[in-house]
Amino acid sequence: MSQNTKYISDVIRERIQTAGKRFHANDNISEFINEDEIAQLQDEVESKFKAVLESLVIDTESDHNTNETAKRVAKMYVREIFAGRYEPMPAVTEFPNIESVNELIVVGPITIRSACSHHFCPIMGQCWIGVMPHKDSNLIGLSKYARIAHWVMHRPQIQEEAIMQLAAILEQKLNPKGIAVIMKADHYCMKWRGVKDSDSKMTNSVMRGCFLTNSDLRKEFLSLIA
């Protein structure tokens, strides 16, 4: 590539910066990427990851196990494990609470898969969602909770921020009286490297609205997911 030729990542980055938006690892930037540019971005990642392998002194030409590793990794990052950055939110149709449902709804466990934005090591676990609707709330289909959770988690994350993102999106979509999210996960940046503690998990929660102010409701939710 000549010095005057821009990478597609440069083009996308300039659009984001011109709009005054941020592009942190856990942000969705799909509104700044044209559909045909995803393939170009994947090609660029492949090229640059091949350079990483070369810097690791891995002979990708004669090693049959790694001669297409850069291609596989690029597809994995762009199309799979980080797709939540590059794809818009899945379509979620809200419908009115015609029957004025006002009882606790609990969804889970939903399997979540992500990657730590510090080391790009896997985060694997489960989350549970509690919703307390009221007569003016919206409702969504059961599968949509999992689709939204997967979309949020398919990007480099730290668990503490991921659960806040998920709660905020659901609160906006549903307009409930209260929302609760609990996530429990294994972090391979702790299991696989560093301290190498294979048994530790991280559990955190977000409680909003009546889940924060009503201790009996909070206890009911926690008892149902135990």
Coordinates of C-alpha atoms in Angstrom, one line a residue:
M1 CA 0.0 0.0 0.0
S2 CA 1.4 3.4 -1.0
Q3 CA 1.8 6.2 1.6
N4 CA -1.0 8.1 0.1
T5 CA -3.5 5.2 0.2
K6 CA -5.7 5.0 3.3
Y7 CA -6.7 1.9 5.1
I8 CA -10.4 1.4 5.4
S9 CA -10.0 1.7 9.2
D10 CA -8.6 5.2 8.6
V11 CA -11.7 6.1 6.6
I12 CA -14.0 4.8 9.3
R13 CA -12.1 6.4 12.1
E14 CA -12.3 9.8 10.4
R15 CA -16.0 9.5 10.0
I16 CA -16.4 8.8 13.7
Q17 CA -14.1 11.6 14.7
T18 CA -15.8 14.1 12.4
A19 CA -19.1 13.2 14.1
G20 CA -17.5 13.8 17.5
K21 CA -18.2 10.3 18.7
R22 CA -16.0 7.9 20.5
F23 CA -14.9 4.5 19.4
H24 CA -13.8 2.6 22.5
A25 CA -13.5 -1.2 22.4
N26 CA -17.0 -1.7 23.8
D27 CA -18.7 0.8 21.5
N28 CA -20.9 -0.1 18.6
I29 CA -19.7 1.8 15.5
S30 CA -22.0 0.2 12.9
E31 CA -23.6 3.6 11.9
F32 CA -20.2 4.7 10.5
I33 CA -19.5 1.5 8.4
N34 CA -21.0 0.8 5.0
E35 CA -22.1 -2.8 4.5
D36 CA -19.5 -3.4 1.7
E37 CA -16.7 -2.1 4.0
I38 CA -16.9 -4.9 6.5
A39 CA -15.1 -7.2 4.0
Q40 CA -12.5 -4.6 3.4
L41 CA -12.0 -4.2 7.2
Q42 CA -11.6 -8.0 7.5
D43 CA -9.0 -8.0 4.8
E44 CA -7.1 -5.3 6.6
V45 CA -7.1 -7.1 9.9
E46 CA -5.9 -10.2 8.1
S47 CA -3.0 -8.3 6.6
K48 CA -2.0 -6.7 9.9
F49 CA -2.4 -9.9 11.9
K50 CA -0.1 -11.7 9.5
A51 CA 2.5 -9.1 10.4
V52 CA 1.9 -9.9 14.1
L53 CA 2.6 -13.5 13.4
E54 CA 5.8 -12.6 11.6
S55 CA 6.9 -10.5 14.5
L56 CA 6.3 -13.5 16.7
V57 CA 8.8 -15.4 14.5
I58 CA 6.2 -17.9 13.2
D59 CA 6.9 -19.2 9.8
T60 CA 3.4 -19.1 8.3
E61 CA 4.6 -20.0 4.8
S62 CA 5.9 -23.5 5.6
D63 CA 3.8 -24.2 8.8
H64 CA 0.6 -25.8 7.5
N65 CA -1.1 -25.1 10.8
T66 CA -0.6 -21.3 10.7
N67 CA -0.5 -20.4 7.0
E68 CA -4.2 -19.3 7.1
T69 CA -4.3 -18.3 10.7
A70 CA -4.4 -14.6 10.0
K71 CA -7.4 -15.1 7.7
R72 CA -9.2 -17.2 10.4
V73 CA -8.4 -14.7 13.1
A74 CA -9.6 -11.7 11.0
K75 CA -12.9 -13.4 10.3
M76 CA -13.3 -14.4 14.0
Y77 CA -12.7 -10.8 15.2
V78 CA -14.8 -9.0 12.6
R79 CA -17.6 -11.4 11.9
E80 CA -17.9 -13.3 15.2
I81 CA -16.6 -12.5 18.6
F82 CA -16.5 -8.7 18.0
A83 CA -19.4 -8.5 15.7
G84 CA -21.3 -6.4 18.3
R85 CA -19.0 -3.5 17.4
Y86 CA -19.7 -3.6 13.6
E87 CA -23.3 -4.8 13.3
P88 CA -26.4 -2.8 14.3
M89 CA -28.6 -3.9 17.1
P90 CA -30.8 -6.9 16.2
A91 CA -34.3 -5.9 15.3
V92 CA -36.4 -5.9 18.5
T93 CA -40.1 -5.2 18.3
E94 CA -41.7 -3.8 21.4
F95 CA -45.4 -4.3 21.9
P96 CA -47.7 -2.7 24.5
N97 CA -48.6 -4.2 27.8
I98 CA -52.2 -4.8 26.8
E99 CA -53.0 -7.0 29.8
S100 CA -51.2 -4.6 32.2
V101 CA -48.8 -7.3 33.4
N102 CA -47.2 -6.1 36.7
E103 CA -45.6 -9.2 38.0
L104 CA -41.9 -10.1 38.1
I105 CA -40.4 -11.5 34.8
V106 CA -37.1 -13.4 35.1
V107 CA -35.1 -14.5 32.0
G108 CA -32.0 -16.7 32.2
P109 CA -29.5 -18.1 32.5
I110 CA -28.4 -16.6 29.2
T111 CA -25.0 -17.8 28.0
I112 CA -22.7 -15.0 27.4
R113 CA -19.3 -15.0 25.6
S114 CA -17.0 -12.0 25.3
A115 CA -13.4 -11.0 25.5
C116 CA -11.6 -8.9 28.0
S117 CA -10.5 -5.6 26.5
H118 CA -7.3 -5.7 28.6
H119 CA -5.8 -8.9 27.1
F120 CA -8.4 -10.1 24.6
C121 CA -8.8 -13.3 26.6
P122 CA -12.2 -15.0 26.7
I123 CA -15.0 -14.2 29.2
M124 CA -17.5 -17.0 29.5
G125 CA -20.5 -17.1 31.7
Q126 CA -24.2 -16.5 32.3
C127 CA -26.5 -13.6 33.0
W128 CA -30.0 -13.3 34.4
I129 CA -32.4 -10.5 33.7
G130 CA -35.3 -9.3 36.0
V131 CA -38.0 -7.0 34.7
M132 CA -40.8 -5.4 36.7
P133 CA -43.3 -4.1 34.1
H134 CA -46.2 -1.7 34.7
K135 CA -49.2 -0.8 32.6
D136 CA -47.3 1.6 30.4
S137 CA -44.3 -0.6 29.9
N138 CA -43.3 -2.3 26.6
L139 CA -42.8 -6.0 26.3
I140 CA -40.5 -8.0 24.1
G141 CA -40.2 -11.6 23.0
L142 CA -38.3 -14.0 25.2
S143 CA -35.5 -14.6 22.6
K144 CA -34.9 -10.9 22.2
Y145 CA -33.3 -10.7 25.7
A146 CA -30.7 -13.2 24.6
R147 CA -30.2 -11.5 21.2
I148 CA -29.6 -8.1 22.9
A149 CA -27.3 -9.7 25.5
H150 CA -25.2 -11.4 22.8
W151 CA -25.0 -8.2 20.8
V152 CA -23.7 -6.3 23.8
M153 CA -21.2 -9.0 24.8
H154 CA -19.8 -9.6 21.3
R155 CA -17.2 -6.9 21.6
P156 CA -14.1 -6.4 23.8
Q157 CA -15.5 -5.7 27.2
I158 CA -14.9 -5.5 30.9
Q159 CA -17.8 -7.2 32.8
E160 CA -18.5 -4.2 35.0
E161 CA -19.3 -2.0 32.0
A162 CA -21.0 -4.7 29.9
I163 CA -23.7 -5.3 32.5
M164 CA -24.4 -1.5 32.7
Q165 CA -24.7 -1.3 28.9
L166 CA -27.2 -4.2 28.9
A167 CA -29.3 -2.8 31.7
A168 CA -29.4 0.7 30.0
I169 CA -30.6 -0.8 26.7
L170 CA -33.3 -2.9 28.3
E171 CA -34.5 0.0 30.4
Q172 CA -34.8 2.2 27.3
K173 CA -36.6 -0.5 25.3
L174 CA -39.0 -1.6 28.0
N175 CA -39.6 1.5 30.1
P176 CA -40.2 -0.8 33.1
K177 CA -40.8 0.0 36.8
G178 CA -37.5 -1.7 37.5
I179 CA -34.7 -3.7 35.8
A180 CA -32.1 -6.1 37.3
V181 CA -29.2 -7.8 35.6
I182 CA -26.8 -10.3 37.2
M183 CA -23.8 -11.7 35.4
K184 CA -21.4 -14.4 36.6
A185 CA -18.4 -15.3 34.4
D186 CA -15.0 -17.0 34.1
H187 CA -12.2 -14.6 33.0
Y188 CA -9.4 -16.3 31.2
C189 CA -7.2 -13.3 31.6
M190 CA -7.1 -14.6 35.2
K191 CA -7.2 -18.4 34.5
W192 CA -4.9 -18.6 31.5
R193 CA -2.3 -15.9 32.4
G194 CA -1.1 -13.8 35.3
V195 CA -2.2 -15.3 38.6
K196 CA -3.5 -18.5 36.8
D197 CA -6.3 -19.0 39.4
S198 CA -8.6 -21.5 37.7
D199 CA -11.5 -21.4 40.2
S200 CA -12.3 -17.7 40.5
K201 CA -15.4 -16.2 38.9
M202 CA -16.7 -12.6 38.8
T203 CA -20.3 -11.9 39.8
N204 CA -21.8 -8.4 39.5
S205 CA -25.2 -6.9 39.4
V206 CA -27.1 -3.8 38.3
M207 CA -30.3 -2.9 40.1
R208 CA -32.5 0.0 38.9
G209 CA -35.8 1.4 39.7
C210 CA -37.9 -0.7 42.1
F211 CA -35.2 -3.4 42.4
L212 CA -33.0 -0.8 44.0
T213 CA -35.6 0.6 46.4
N214 CA -37.7 -2.6 47.2
S215 CA -35.6 -5.1 49.2
D216 CA -38.4 -7.7 49.1
L217 CA -38.5 -7.6 45.3
R218 CA -34.7 -7.8 45.1
K219 CA -34.7 -10.8 47.4
E220 CA -37.4 -12.5 45.3
F221 CA -35.4 -12.0 42.1
L222 CA -32.2 -13.3 43.8
S223 CA -34.1 -16.4 45.2
L224 CA -35.5 -17.3 41.7
I225 CA -32.0 -17.4 40.1
A226 CA -30.3 -19.2 42.9

